[in-house]
Amino acid sequence: MVFNILNEPILAITSYKMRRRAGVGAIQRQKIQQDKFKEKGSEIQENQLEQMTLQMEKFREKLEEFAAKHKTEIKKNPQFRKQFQEMCASIGVDPLASGKGFWCEMLGVGDFYYELGVQIVELCVATSHRNGGVISLEEALRRLNHRRRQDNQISTDDLVRAVKKLRVLGSGMEVVATGSSQFIYSIPGELSMDHTTLLQHAENVGHMTVSSAASNLGWTQERVGRTVDHLLRIGVAWRDDQDRPPTYWFPAFFQQCTTAE
Amino acid sequence: TTTTTMTGFEWPWQYSFPPFFTLQPNADVRRTQLDAWCALVVSWGRNNNVSQIDVTEASSLPVFKNPSISRSLPADSIMVVLEELAKRGNLEWMDKTKRRGYLFWRSPAEWGQQIYTWAQATSHINSVCTLYEISQGDDTINQ
């Protein structure tokens, strides 16, 4: 018997009948060959993956070391904190993911954002009676930092992350960018696209009439009316009847309100 | 920025907010609005030594209008605010016609709380005091 490179016996062609059988055999052999190559390919792939996983593990270890060493820095410096978060994100690590595990316990990073989240909720609850549950990121930042020690200030990035975490917990809070600024919405129930579009417009103009909004947004007056009605009901919009026609104002975008004590 | 008068009285942000002078249609929002109105009238009254309000003259009181934004609280809304003040103990009608009322910068309930707190602090609980003792006595020199 003669064997080829793939350890298969080679059939000697001796007759026509045998040739035919060899044709079929060739196809079979080709398939087996392909399978073997595939297997080899997977083996290489697997190897590469294993290598990469090992690398990632090493990187992760280094990151943990780094985090432990600079724990204080992370807690105190918003810029540093942001960069650290981004480093973590790049390898798929989420320091805030769970209440257990190295990241949370060692660093207390989870605690930091958890506490911040609580403060944000408190602030929203305290101010919602006058702004209807809409507060600008800028105002929230100013008020929260006012309460904190000078060496323990937070950044916009911290706020956005904390609110994102709150959202995951199902708190109904979210950061929405309307117009040129960002706002934290803590309104029970969802705001529709129409509501946020109108609010975006409101942020630009300060106050509006139904017809001015309709012409600026290209909506029917009825659509504006419906949208404004909802915002009136939740206290995000207030009506001024001493203007003809009535105008609608928004405490969340009213300068004296956002800077009041 | 808040506007201040010569007496140093600080108007709240709502005072510059035009819709503040329109009673809001939604009940919850209106409650917040009335809270603000009551607080404003009481603190303005205290600051300007106003202890009586005459309904027919109320529209001319500075607290119910802001000329810089050309807004003033309509008469019937003023009545709503006064009734609300009465409900909270900050206003007492002089008679059934409800034309004039005494404005209390502190409601009787608030006074009660103040006195009780003072009594606790000076160990006067369960003892009897004269009004003189409470307002002028040795224990109240700094109150």
Tab-separated table of C-alpha atoms in Angstrom:
chain	number	residue	atom	x	y	z
A	1	MET	CA	0.000	0.000	0.000
A	2	VAL	CA	1.162	3.510	-0.815
A	3	PHE	CA	0.108	6.394	1.373
A	4	ASN	CA	-0.072	10.037	0.449
A	5	ILE	CA	0.729	13.079	2.603
A	6	LEU	CA	-2.642	12.956	4.237
A	7	ASN	CA	-2.129	9.370	5.244
A	8	GLU	CA	-4.627	8.110	2.831
A	9	PRO	CA	-4.056	4.993	0.855
A	10	ILE	CA	-3.601	5.719	-2.829
A	11	LEU	CA	-5.462	3.458	-5.100
A	12	ALA	CA	-3.549	2.235	-8.097
A	13	ILE	CA	-5.519	2.707	-11.266
A	14	THR	CA	-5.615	-0.586	-13.079
A	15	SER	CA	-8.821	-0.584	-15.048
A	16	TYR	CA	-11.607	1.591	-16.352
A	17	LYS	CA	-13.862	0.442	-13.600
A	18	MET	CA	-11.286	1.417	-11.051
A	19	ARG	CA	-10.774	4.835	-12.703
A	20	ARG	CA	-14.418	5.649	-12.184
A	21	ARG	CA	-14.131	4.736	-8.544
A	22	ALA	CA	-11.018	6.900	-8.323
A	23	GLY	CA	-13.041	9.931	-9.596
A	24	VAL	CA	-15.507	9.572	-6.760
A	25	GLY	CA	-12.635	9.000	-4.403
A	26	ALA	CA	-10.950	12.196	-5.553
A	27	ILE	CA	-13.982	14.250	-4.568
A	28	GLN	CA	-14.115	12.520	-1.237
A	29	ARG	CA	-10.410	13.092	-0.726
A	30	GLN	CA	-10.798	16.744	-1.630
A	31	LYS	CA	-13.502	17.135	0.976
A	32	ILE	CA	-11.420	15.446	3.620
A	33	GLN	CA	-8.509	17.681	2.651
A	34	GLN	CA	-10.658	20.765	3.036
A	35	ASP	CA	-11.852	19.618	6.414
A	36	LYS	CA	-8.307	19.070	7.604
A	37	PHE	CA	-7.297	22.534	6.464
A	38	LYS	CA	-10.288	24.012	8.178
A	39	GLU	CA	-9.338	22.216	11.338
A	40	LYS	CA	-5.839	23.568	11.100
A	41	GLY	CA	-7.221	27.044	10.477
A	42	SER	CA	-9.424	26.856	13.556
A	43	GLU	CA	-6.499	25.614	15.556
A	44	ILE	CA	-4.470	28.655	14.542
A	45	GLN	CA	-7.396	30.945	15.241
A	46	GLU	CA	-7.905	29.389	18.626
A	47	ASN	CA	-4.274	29.869	19.378
A	48	GLN	CA	-4.422	33.507	18.438
A	49	LEU	CA	-7.491	33.998	20.565
A	50	GLU	CA	-5.803	32.319	23.458
A	51	GLN	CA	-2.833	34.636	23.031
A	52	MET	CA	-5.054	37.673	22.926
A	53	THR	CA	-6.992	36.582	25.992
A	54	LEU	CA	-3.754	36.184	27.850
A	55	GLN	CA	-2.697	39.661	26.802
A	56	MET	CA	-5.978	41.137	27.910
A	57	GLU	CA	-5.663	39.407	31.249
A	58	LYS	CA	-2.215	40.866	31.704
A	59	PHE	CA	-3.502	44.305	30.777
A	60	ARG	CA	-6.399	43.927	33.164
A	61	GLU	CA	-4.017	42.983	35.967
A	62	LYS	CA	-1.915	46.033	35.229
A	63	LEU	CA	-5.002	48.200	35.193
A	64	GLU	CA	-6.069	46.844	38.569
A	65	GLU	CA	-2.615	47.580	39.961
A	66	PHE	CA	-2.797	51.062	38.523
A	67	ALA	CA	-6.248	51.611	39.940
A	68	ALA	CA	-5.219	50.514	43.403
A	69	LYS	CA	-2.157	52.721	43.347
A	70	HIS	CA	-4.070	55.784	42.188
A	71	LYS	CA	-7.264	55.209	44.117
A	72	THR	CA	-7.153	58.588	45.804
A	73	GLU	CA	-6.392	60.393	42.591
A	74	ILE	CA	-9.342	58.749	40.894
A	75	LYS	CA	-11.643	59.832	43.646
A	76	LYS	CA	-10.483	63.423	43.726
A	77	ASN	CA	-9.708	64.376	40.163
A	78	PRO	CA	-12.561	64.483	37.642
A	79	GLN	CA	-10.283	64.664	34.609
A	80	PHE	CA	-8.222	61.712	35.780
A	81	ARG	CA	-11.375	59.819	36.619
A	82	LYS	CA	-12.725	60.339	33.128
A	83	GLN	CA	-9.572	59.080	31.484
A	84	PHE	CA	-9.520	56.081	33.757
A	85	GLN	CA	-13.094	55.254	32.835
A	86	GLU	CA	-12.212	55.444	29.165
A	87	MET	CA	-9.251	53.114	29.653
A	88	CYS	CA	-11.521	50.631	31.346
A	89	ALA	CA	-14.127	50.905	28.643
A	90	SER	CA	-11.538	50.136	25.977
A	91	ILE	CA	-11.001	46.670	27.419
A	92	GLY	CA	-14.604	46.086	28.237
A	93	VAL	CA	-14.336	46.605	31.968
A	94	ASP	CA	-17.104	48.483	33.691
A	95	PRO	CA	-16.033	49.576	37.174
A	96	LEU	CA	-19.588	50.442	38.035
A	97	ALA	CA	-21.127	47.204	36.807
A	98	SER	CA	-21.793	45.479	40.069
A	99	GLY	CA	-21.691	46.109	43.752
A	100	LYS	CA	-19.251	43.271	44.268
A	101	GLY	CA	-15.886	42.444	42.865
A	102	PHE	CA	-12.507	44.067	42.821
A	103	TRP	CA	-13.461	47.328	41.201
A	104	CYS	CA	-16.218	48.241	43.544
A	105	GLU	CA	-14.691	47.024	46.758
A	106	MET	CA	-11.091	47.994	46.170
A	107	LEU	CA	-11.736	51.364	44.660
A	108	GLY	CA	-15.070	52.329	45.982
A	109	VAL	CA	-15.626	53.716	42.497
A	110	GLY	CA	-19.064	52.182	42.534
A	111	ASP	CA	-19.795	53.946	45.795
A	112	PHE	CA	-18.685	57.245	44.391
A	113	TYR	CA	-21.157	57.103	41.514
A	114	TYR	CA	-23.839	55.556	43.646
A	115	GLU	CA	-23.628	58.397	46.126
A	116	LEU	CA	-23.577	60.922	43.317
A	117	GLY	CA	-26.641	59.272	41.829
A	118	VAL	CA	-28.460	59.671	45.119
A	119	GLN	CA	-27.492	63.337	45.283
A	120	ILE	CA	-28.769	63.891	41.759
A	121	VAL	CA	-32.095	62.291	42.596
A	122	GLU	CA	-32.385	64.461	45.698
A	123	LEU	CA	-31.649	67.577	43.671
A	124	CYS	CA	-34.206	66.698	41.024
A	125	VAL	CA	-36.867	65.984	43.608
A	126	ALA	CA	-36.115	69.236	45.412
A	127	THR	CA	-36.305	71.379	42.291
A	128	SER	CA	-39.004	69.611	40.300
A	129	HIS	CA	-41.785	71.595	41.905
A	130	ARG	CA	-40.563	74.666	40.122
A	131	ASN	CA	-39.028	73.306	36.906
A	132	GLY	CA	-41.367	70.395	36.353
A	133	GLY	CA	-38.580	67.826	36.347
A	134	VAL	CA	-36.279	69.400	33.796
A	135	ILE	CA	-32.935	70.709	34.991
A	136	SER	CA	-29.958	71.710	32.905
A	137	LEU	CA	-26.729	69.818	33.388
A	138	GLU	CA	-25.020	73.106	34.016
A	139	GLU	CA	-27.384	74.072	36.823
A	140	ALA	CA	-27.198	70.582	38.366
A	141	LEU	CA	-23.419	70.672	38.270
A	142	ARG	CA	-23.289	74.092	39.870
A	143	ARG	CA	-25.659	73.170	42.684
A	144	LEU	CA	-24.062	69.811	43.426
A	145	ASN	CA	-20.523	71.177	43.451
A	146	HIS	CA	-21.670	73.956	45.746
A	147	ARG	CA	-22.543	71.296	48.305
A	148	ARG	CA	-19.268	69.436	47.926
A	149	ARG	CA	-15.826	70.155	49.324
A	150	GLN	CA	-13.395	71.958	47.068
A	151	ASP	CA	-11.192	68.882	46.731
A	152	ASN	CA	-14.157	66.702	45.928
A	153	GLN	CA	-15.695	68.417	42.916
A	154	ILE	CA	-17.442	66.603	40.092
A	155	SER	CA	-17.457	67.093	36.347
A	156	THR	CA	-20.139	67.002	33.668
A	157	ASP	CA	-18.809	63.601	32.667
A	158	ASP	CA	-19.389	62.307	36.215
A	159	LEU	CA	-22.985	63.542	36.108
A	160	VAL	CA	-23.707	61.917	32.784
A	161	ARG	CA	-22.268	58.591	33.949
A	162	ALA	CA	-24.140	58.660	37.228
A	163	VAL	CA	-27.429	59.390	35.468
A	164	LYS	CA	-26.756	56.583	32.968
A	165	LYS	CA	-26.309	54.216	35.896
A	166	LEU	CA	-29.523	55.464	37.450
A	167	ARG	CA	-31.277	54.833	34.185
A	168	VAL	CA	-30.132	51.221	34.201
A	169	LEU	CA	-31.660	50.838	37.647
A	170	GLY	CA	-34.921	51.941	36.113
A	171	SER	CA	-35.214	55.281	37.831
A	172	GLY	CA	-36.786	56.987	34.863
A	173	MET	CA	-34.065	59.578	34.802
A	174	GLU	CA	-32.099	60.419	31.715
A	175	VAL	CA	-29.852	62.984	30.175
A	176	VAL	CA	-31.220	64.412	26.981
A	177	ALA	CA	-29.456	66.825	24.744
A	178	THR	CA	-31.845	69.489	23.549
A	179	GLY	CA	-30.555	72.336	21.518
A	180	SER	CA	-27.167	73.523	22.646
A	181	SER	CA	-27.356	72.245	26.203
A	182	GLN	CA	-28.013	69.023	28.009
A	183	PHE	CA	-30.765	68.463	30.489
A	184	ILE	CA	-31.568	65.871	33.110
A	185	TYR	CA	-35.155	64.752	32.772
A	186	SER	CA	-36.733	63.263	35.855
A	187	ILE	CA	-40.299	63.333	34.684
A	188	PRO	CA	-42.440	60.322	35.515
A	189	GLY	CA	-43.717	58.841	32.306
A	190	GLU	CA	-42.037	59.143	28.954
A	191	LEU	CA	-41.596	62.295	26.988
A	192	SER	CA	-42.403	61.881	23.339
A	193	MET	CA	-40.366	63.187	20.428
A	194	ASP	CA	-42.847	66.028	20.081
A	195	HIS	CA	-42.326	67.062	23.686
A	196	THR	CA	-38.563	67.127	23.422
A	197	THR	CA	-38.699	68.913	20.060
A	198	LEU	CA	-40.908	71.601	21.500
A	199	LEU	CA	-38.640	71.896	24.545
A	200	GLN	CA	-35.657	72.245	22.271
A	201	HIS	CA	-37.423	75.100	20.547
A	202	ALA	CA	-38.426	76.557	23.909
A	203	GLU	CA	-34.838	76.580	25.044
A	204	ASN	CA	-33.965	78.740	22.051
A	205	VAL	CA	-36.802	81.227	22.266
A	206	GLY	CA	-37.524	81.309	26.011
A	207	HIS	CA	-41.258	81.743	25.549
A	208	MET	CA	-43.728	81.145	22.739
A	209	THR	CA	-47.305	81.355	21.542
A	210	VAL	CA	-49.069	78.397	19.970
A	211	SER	CA	-48.970	80.050	16.550
A	212	SER	CA	-45.304	81.128	16.771
A	213	ALA	CA	-44.305	77.585	17.703
A	214	ALA	CA	-46.495	76.137	14.963
A	215	SER	CA	-44.909	78.266	12.273
A	216	ASN	CA	-41.358	77.758	13.592
A	217	LEU	CA	-41.704	73.992	13.835
A	218	GLY	CA	-43.910	73.490	10.811
A	219	TRP	CA	-46.616	71.870	12.928
A	220	THR	CA	-50.373	72.372	13.036
A	221	GLN	CA	-51.600	74.559	15.853
A	222	GLU	CA	-53.534	71.594	17.158
A	223	ARG	CA	-50.330	69.555	17.456
A	224	VAL	CA	-48.586	72.364	19.315
A	225	GLY	CA	-51.598	72.727	21.587
A	226	ARG	CA	-51.626	69.052	22.452
A	227	THR	CA	-47.914	69.038	23.218
A	228	VAL	CA	-48.048	72.190	25.310
A	229	ASP	CA	-51.048	70.861	27.236
A	230	HIS	CA	-49.029	67.917	28.450
A	231	LEU	CA	-46.115	70.132	29.459
A	232	LEU	CA	-48.540	72.418	31.321
A	233	ARG	CA	-49.973	69.462	33.158
A	234	ILE	CA	-46.585	68.403	34.489
A	235	GLY	CA	-45.466	71.926	35.337
A	236	VAL	CA	-42.680	72.140	32.795
A	237	ALA	CA	-44.584	74.900	31.012
A	238	TRP	CA	-46.515	77.791	32.577
A	239	ARG	CA	-49.109	79.922	30.820
A	240	ASP	CA	-49.186	83.710	30.794
A	241	ASP	CA	-52.774	84.892	30.174
A	242	GLN	CA	-51.876	88.543	30.408
A	243	ASP	CA	-50.359	88.345	26.969
A	244	ARG	CA	-52.567	88.371	23.895
A	245	PRO	CA	-52.460	85.659	22.615
A	246	PRO	CA	-51.343	83.686	25.715
A	247	THR	CA	-47.643	82.880	25.888
A	248	TYR	CA	-45.985	79.821	27.361
A	249	TRP	CA	-42.887	80.000	29.534
A	250	PHE	CA	-40.533	77.379	30.958
A	251	PRO	CA	-39.012	77.698	34.445
A	252	ALA	CA	-36.264	75.265	33.474
A	253	PHE	CA	-35.041	77.756	30.874
A	254	PHE	CA	-35.763	80.914	32.881
A	255	GLN	CA	-32.527	82.428	34.038
A	256	GLN	CA	-33.731	83.759	37.385
A	257	CYS	CA	-35.149	80.367	38.250
A	258	THR	CA	-32.047	78.384	37.422
A	259	THR	CA	-29.823	80.726	39.414
A	260	ALA	CA	-32.125	81.114	42.402
A	261	GLU	CA	-31.201	79.815	45.824
B	1	THR	CA	-30.357	87.946	39.535
B	2	THR	CA	-32.957	89.022	42.069
B	3	THR	CA	-34.109	92.578	42.353
B	4	THR	CA	-33.821	94.260	45.709
B	5	THR	CA	-35.644	97.268	47.067
B	6	MET	CA	-34.041	99.943	49.188
B	7	THR	CA	-35.022	98.033	52.299
B	8	GLY	CA	-32.967	95.100	51.043
B	9	PHE	CA	-36.013	92.923	50.370
B	10	GLU	CA	-35.197	90.226	47.869
B	11	TRP	CA	-37.926	89.338	45.434
B	12	PRO	CA	-38.082	85.615	44.629
B	13	TRP	CA	-37.418	84.456	41.059
B	14	GLN	CA	-41.158	83.933	40.513
B	15	TYR	CA	-41.752	87.669	40.855
B	16	SER	CA	-39.914	88.228	37.555
B	17	PHE	CA	-41.684	85.340	35.864
B	18	PRO	CA	-44.663	86.665	33.876
B	19	PRO	CA	-46.842	83.529	34.201
B	20	PHE	CA	-46.569	83.814	37.985
B	21	PHE	CA	-49.278	86.481	37.720
B	22	THR	CA	-51.680	84.035	36.045
B	23	LEU	CA	-53.216	81.332	38.200
B	24	GLN	CA	-52.070	78.115	36.535
B	25	PRO	CA	-54.708	75.709	35.243
B	26	ASN	CA	-53.216	72.481	36.605
B	27	ALA	CA	-54.050	71.739	40.253
B	28	ASP	CA	-50.601	70.490	41.243
B	29	VAL	CA	-48.816	73.376	39.587
B	30	ARG	CA	-51.292	75.815	41.099
B	31	ARG	CA	-50.589	74.455	44.573
B	32	THR	CA	-46.876	75.148	44.089
B	33	GLN	CA	-47.717	78.573	42.756
B	34	LEU	CA	-49.909	79.407	45.745
B	35	ASP	CA	-47.178	78.194	48.086
B	36	ALA	CA	-44.903	80.747	46.465
B	37	TRP	CA	-47.496	83.519	46.568
B	38	CYS	CA	-48.250	82.960	50.255
B	39	ALA	CA	-44.581	82.919	51.172
B	40	LEU	CA	-44.057	86.110	49.171
B	41	VAL	CA	-46.969	88.018	50.732
B	42	VAL	CA	-45.934	86.998	54.247
B	43	SER	CA	-42.270	87.915	53.847
B	44	TRP	CA	-43.110	91.144	52.027
B	45	GLY	CA	-45.615	91.997	54.767
B	46	ARG	CA	-43.022	91.359	57.466
B	47	ASN	CA	-40.419	93.397	55.626
B	48	ASN	CA	-42.750	96.363	55.073
B	49	ASN	CA	-44.546	96.185	58.399
B	50	VAL	CA	-47.882	95.482	56.749
B	51	SER	CA	-50.218	93.821	59.217
B	52	GLN	CA	-53.559	94.493	57.588
B	53	ILE	CA	-54.833	93.971	54.072
B	54	ASP	CA	-57.844	95.697	52.589
B	55	VAL	CA	-59.256	93.742	49.656
B	56	THR	CA	-60.365	96.800	47.689
B	57	GLU	CA	-56.890	98.328	47.916
B	58	ALA	CA	-54.969	95.082	47.518
B	59	SER	CA	-54.495	95.502	43.749
B	60	SER	CA	-52.385	98.566	44.381
B	61	LEU	CA	-50.023	96.826	46.811
B	62	PRO	CA	-46.528	96.485	45.294
B	63	VAL	CA	-46.412	92.808	46.157
B	64	PHE	CA	-49.208	92.008	43.699
B	65	LYS	CA	-47.676	93.714	40.687
B	66	ASN	CA	-44.368	93.969	38.914
B	67	PRO	CA	-44.271	97.019	36.622
B	68	SER	CA	-40.912	96.018	35.141
B	69	ILE	CA	-42.610	93.103	33.386
B	70	SER	CA	-46.014	94.809	33.150
B	71	ARG	CA	-47.776	92.146	35.107
B	72	SER	CA	-50.190	92.312	38.013
B	73	LEU	CA	-52.269	89.711	39.794
B	74	PRO	CA	-55.970	90.138	38.846
B	75	ALA	CA	-58.406	90.949	41.660
B	76	ASP	CA	-60.088	87.555	41.725
B	77	SER	CA	-56.694	85.821	41.862
B	78	ILE	CA	-55.673	88.097	44.728
B	79	MET	CA	-58.773	86.881	46.521
B	80	VAL	CA	-57.689	83.280	45.954
B	81	VAL	CA	-54.283	84.055	47.479
B	82	LEU	CA	-55.857	85.781	50.476
B	83	GLU	CA	-58.224	82.885	51.049
B	84	GLU	CA	-55.262	80.554	50.897
B	85	LEU	CA	-53.404	82.681	53.453
B	86	ALA	CA	-56.477	82.510	55.698
B	87	LYS	CA	-56.508	78.712	55.383
B	88	ARG	CA	-52.878	78.579	56.480
B	89	GLY	CA	-53.415	80.816	59.487
B	90	ASN	CA	-51.509	83.778	58.083
B	91	LEU	CA	-54.619	85.883	57.521
B	92	GLU	CA	-57.620	86.486	59.750
B	93	TRP	CA	-60.710	88.170	58.324
B	94	MET	CA	-61.969	90.986	60.503
B	95	ASP	CA	-65.586	90.193	59.754
B	96	LYS	CA	-67.865	88.058	57.649
B	97	THR	CA	-67.749	90.493	54.713
B	98	LYS	CA	-64.123	89.564	54.142
B	99	ARG	CA	-63.138	93.075	53.189
B	100	ARG	CA	-60.227	93.445	55.571
B	101	GLY	CA	-57.937	90.961	57.243
B	102	TYR	CA	-55.059	90.879	59.692
B	103	LEU	CA	-51.855	89.625	58.160
B	104	PHE	CA	-49.843	87.422	60.504
B	105	TRP	CA	-46.209	87.109	59.520
B	106	ARG	CA	-46.196	84.071	61.717
B	107	SER	CA	-49.317	81.957	61.862
B	108	PRO	CA	-50.599	80.961	65.329
B	109	ALA	CA	-49.363	77.457	64.613
B	110	GLU	CA	-45.888	78.782	63.853
B	111	TRP	CA	-45.929	80.871	67.026
B	112	GLY	CA	-46.979	77.804	68.945
B	113	GLN	CA	-44.025	75.919	67.549
B	114	GLN	CA	-41.638	78.784	68.342
B	115	ILE	CA	-42.859	79.076	71.923
B	116	TYR	CA	-42.745	75.336	72.472
B	117	THR	CA	-39.196	75.161	71.190
B	118	TRP	CA	-38.245	78.052	73.452
B	119	ALA	CA	-39.938	76.367	76.396
B	120	GLN	CA	-38.002	73.183	75.780
B	121	ALA	CA	-34.731	75.051	75.525
B	122	THR	CA	-35.322	77.002	78.742
B	123	SER	CA	-36.905	74.145	80.686
B	124	HIS	CA	-40.275	75.776	81.035
B	125	ILE	CA	-42.292	72.783	79.926
B	126	ASN	CA	-45.230	72.085	82.255
B	127	SER	CA	-44.774	75.344	84.105
B	128	VAL	CA	-46.850	78.488	83.878
B	129	CYS	CA	-45.488	81.724	82.410
B	130	THR	CA	-46.899	85.144	81.922
B	131	LEU	CA	-46.694	86.717	78.480
B	132	TYR	CA	-44.215	89.189	79.950
B	133	GLU	CA	-41.938	86.414	81.055
B	134	ILE	CA	-42.018	84.827	77.634
B	135	SER	CA	-41.340	87.965	75.665
B	136	GLN	CA	-39.141	89.950	78.064
B	137	GLY	CA	-37.814	87.514	80.604
B	138	ASP	CA	-34.154	86.747	81.287
B	139	ASP	CA	-34.342	83.607	79.179
B	140	THR	CA	-35.475	85.423	76.091
B	141	ILE	CA	-32.968	88.252	75.921
B	142	ASN	CA	-31.458	86.909	72.705
B	143	GLN	CA	-34.628	85.544	71.069
